[in-house]
C-alpha atoms as a PDB file:
ATOM      1  CA  ASP A   1      10.704 185.352 109.220  1.00  0.00           C
ATOM      2  CA  PHE A   2      13.285 185.576 106.413  1.00  0.00           C
ATOM      3  CA  ALA A   3      16.177 183.714 108.743  1.00  0.00           C
ATOM      4  CA  GLU A   4      13.967 181.024 108.853  1.00  0.00           C
ATOM      5  CA  GLY A   5      12.940 180.452 105.595  1.00  0.00           C
ATOM      6  CA  ASN A   6      16.475 181.018 104.467  1.00  0.00           C
ATOM      7  CA  ILE A   7      17.283 177.908 106.433  1.00  0.00           C
ATOM      8  CA  HIS A   8      14.664 175.794 105.054  1.00  0.00           C
ATOM      9  CA  HIS A   9      16.107 176.848 101.735  1.00  0.00           C
ATOM     10  CA  LYS A  10      19.506 175.995 102.675  1.00  0.00           C
ATOM     11  CA  ALA A  11      18.245 172.439 103.781  1.00  0.00           C
ATOM     12  CA  LEU A  12      15.728 171.854 100.765  1.00  0.00           C
ATOM     13  CA  LEU A  13      19.031 172.875  98.697  1.00  0.00           C
ATOM     14  CA  ILE A  14      21.635 170.334 100.356  1.00  0.00           C
ATOM     15  CA  SER A  15      18.948 167.397 100.416  1.00  0.00           C
ATOM     16  CA  VAL A  16      18.029 167.856  96.606  1.00  0.00           C
ATOM     17  CA  THR A  17      21.389 168.041  96.306  1.00  0.00           C
ATOM     18  CA  VAL A  18      22.338 164.661  98.331  1.00  0.00           C
ATOM     19  CA  CYS A  19      19.764 162.856  96.792  1.00  0.00           C
ATOM     20  CA  SER A  20      20.442 163.533  93.242  1.00  0.00           C
ATOM     21  CA  VAL A  21      24.262 162.658  93.506  1.00  0.00           C
ATOM     22  CA  LEU A  22      23.178 159.331  95.134  1.00  0.00           C
ATOM     23  CA  LEU A  23      20.631 158.860  92.331  1.00  0.00           C
ATOM     24  CA  VAL A  24      23.369 159.417  89.658  1.00  0.00           C
ATOM     25  CA  LEU A  25      25.914 156.890  91.632  1.00  0.00           C
ATOM     26  CA  ILE A  26      23.202 154.325  91.298  1.00  0.00           C
ATOM     27  CA  ILE A  27      22.665 154.838  87.528  1.00  0.00           C
ATOM     28  CA  ILE A  28      26.125 154.545  87.327  1.00  0.00           C
ATOM     29  CA  PHE A  29      26.471 151.538  89.744  1.00  0.00           C
ATOM     30  CA  PHE A  30      23.915 149.652  87.418  1.00  0.00           C
ATOM     31  CA  TYR A  31      25.167 150.761  84.086  1.00  0.00           C
ATOM     32  CA  PHE A  32      28.436 149.255  84.966  1.00  0.00           C
ATOM     33  CA  ARG A  33      27.234 146.246  86.161  1.00  0.00           C
ATOM     34  CA  TYR A  34      25.259 145.389  83.443  1.00  0.00           C
ATOM     35  CA  LYS A  35      28.128 146.176  80.541  1.00  0.00           C
ATOM     36  CA  ARG A  36      30.205 144.053  82.740  1.00  0.00           C
ATOM     37  CA  GLN A  37      27.651 141.361  82.342  1.00  0.00           C
ATOM     38  CA  GLU A  38      27.191 141.701  78.529  1.00  0.00           C
ATOM     39  CA  THR A  39      30.924 141.340  78.019  1.00  0.00           C
ATOM     40  CA  ARG A  40      30.900 137.939  79.982  1.00  0.00           C
ATOM     41  CA  PRO A  41      30.484 135.025  78.040  1.00  0.00           C
ATOM     42  CA  ARG A  42      27.157 133.337  78.012  1.00  0.00           C
ATOM     43  CA  TYR A  43      27.545 129.206  78.977  1.00  0.00           C
ATOM     44  CA  SER A  44      24.998 127.594  76.919  1.00  0.00           C
ATOM     45  CA  ILE A  45      24.936 124.053  75.732  1.00  0.00           C
ATOM     46  CA  GLY A  46      24.345 124.083  71.991  1.00  0.00           C
ATOM     47  CA  LEU A  47      24.625 121.439  69.243  1.00  0.00           C
ATOM     48  CA  GLU A  48      27.689 122.475  68.143  1.00  0.00           C
ATOM     49  CA  GLN A  49      29.810 121.894  71.133  1.00  0.00           C
ATOM     50  CA  GLU A  50      31.468 118.748  71.162  1.00  0.00           C
ATOM     51  CA  GLU A  51      31.710 117.976  74.819  1.00  0.00           C
ATOM     52  CA  THR A  52      30.349 114.815  76.379  1.00  0.00           C
ATOM     53  CA  PHE A  53      30.046 114.153  80.054  1.00  0.00           C
ATOM     54  CA  ILE A  54      30.402 110.645  79.522  1.00  0.00           C
ATOM     55  CA  PRO A  55      33.942 109.290  80.282  1.00  0.00           C
ATOM     56  CA  PRO A  56      35.454 107.824  77.344  1.00  0.00           C
ATOM     57  CA  GLY A  57      35.203 103.656  77.536  1.00  0.00           C
ATOM     58  CA  GLU A  58      31.908 104.036  79.833  1.00  0.00           C
ATOM     59  CA  SER A  59      28.025 103.790  78.857  1.00  0.00           C
ATOM     60  CA  LEU A  60      25.237 105.752  79.901  1.00  0.00           C
ATOM     61  CA  LYS A  61      24.359 102.392  81.456  1.00  0.00           C
ATOM     62  CA  ASP A  62      27.512 101.990  83.660  1.00  0.00           C
ATOM     63  CA  LEU A  63      26.647 105.388  84.607  1.00  0.00           C
ATOM     64  CA  ILE A  64      23.429 104.381  85.802  1.00  0.00           C
ATOM     65  CA  GLU A  65      24.653 101.350  87.462  1.00  0.00           C
ATOM     66  CA  GLN A  66      27.369 102.985  89.734  1.00  0.00           C
ATOM     67  CA  SER A  67      25.004 105.771  90.615  1.00  0.00           C
ATOM     68  CA  GLN A  68      22.491 102.798  92.073  1.00  0.00           C
ATOM     69  CA  SER A  69      24.907 100.529  93.581  1.00  0.00           C
ATOM     70  CA  SER A  70      26.696 103.346  95.596  1.00  0.00           C
ATOM     71  CA  GLY A  71      26.080 105.611  98.254  1.00  0.00           C
ATOM     72  CA  SER A  72      23.482 105.525 101.260  1.00  0.00           C
ATOM     73  CA  GLY A  73      20.363 104.447 100.672  1.00  0.00           C
ATOM     74  CA  SER A  74      21.103 102.728  97.614  1.00  0.00           C
ATOM     75  CA  GLY A  75      19.771  99.023  96.333  1.00  0.00           C
ATOM     76  CA  LEU A  76      17.004  97.308  96.871  1.00  0.00           C
ATOM     77  CA  PRO A  77      14.728  98.129 100.117  1.00  0.00           C
ATOM     78  CA  LEU A  78      15.059  95.582 102.720  1.00  0.00           C
ATOM     79  CA  LEU A  79      11.481  95.901 103.809  1.00  0.00           C
ATOM     80  CA  VAL A  80       8.885  95.073 100.720  1.00  0.00           C
ATOM     81  CA  ARG A  81       5.098  95.491 101.479  1.00  0.00           C
ATOM     82  CA  LYS A  82       3.077  92.740  99.749  1.00  0.00           C
END
């Protein structure tokens, strides 16, 4: 009985140790992942940015006309229901 109890205690000690080490490794992994995201610059479009998405010399109307006149399925439909 003593030998069997000793084996159970060793197995319990080993499993608790392995689980504790895995838990610590997971916590460290998520900590460094959080820190890396914290230092990464955030991309947000704010009022202070001077970027425009319309190329110089073109207007929004020109871009809309280009998107409607090119590509598959663009233009007026051939069959119109009355």
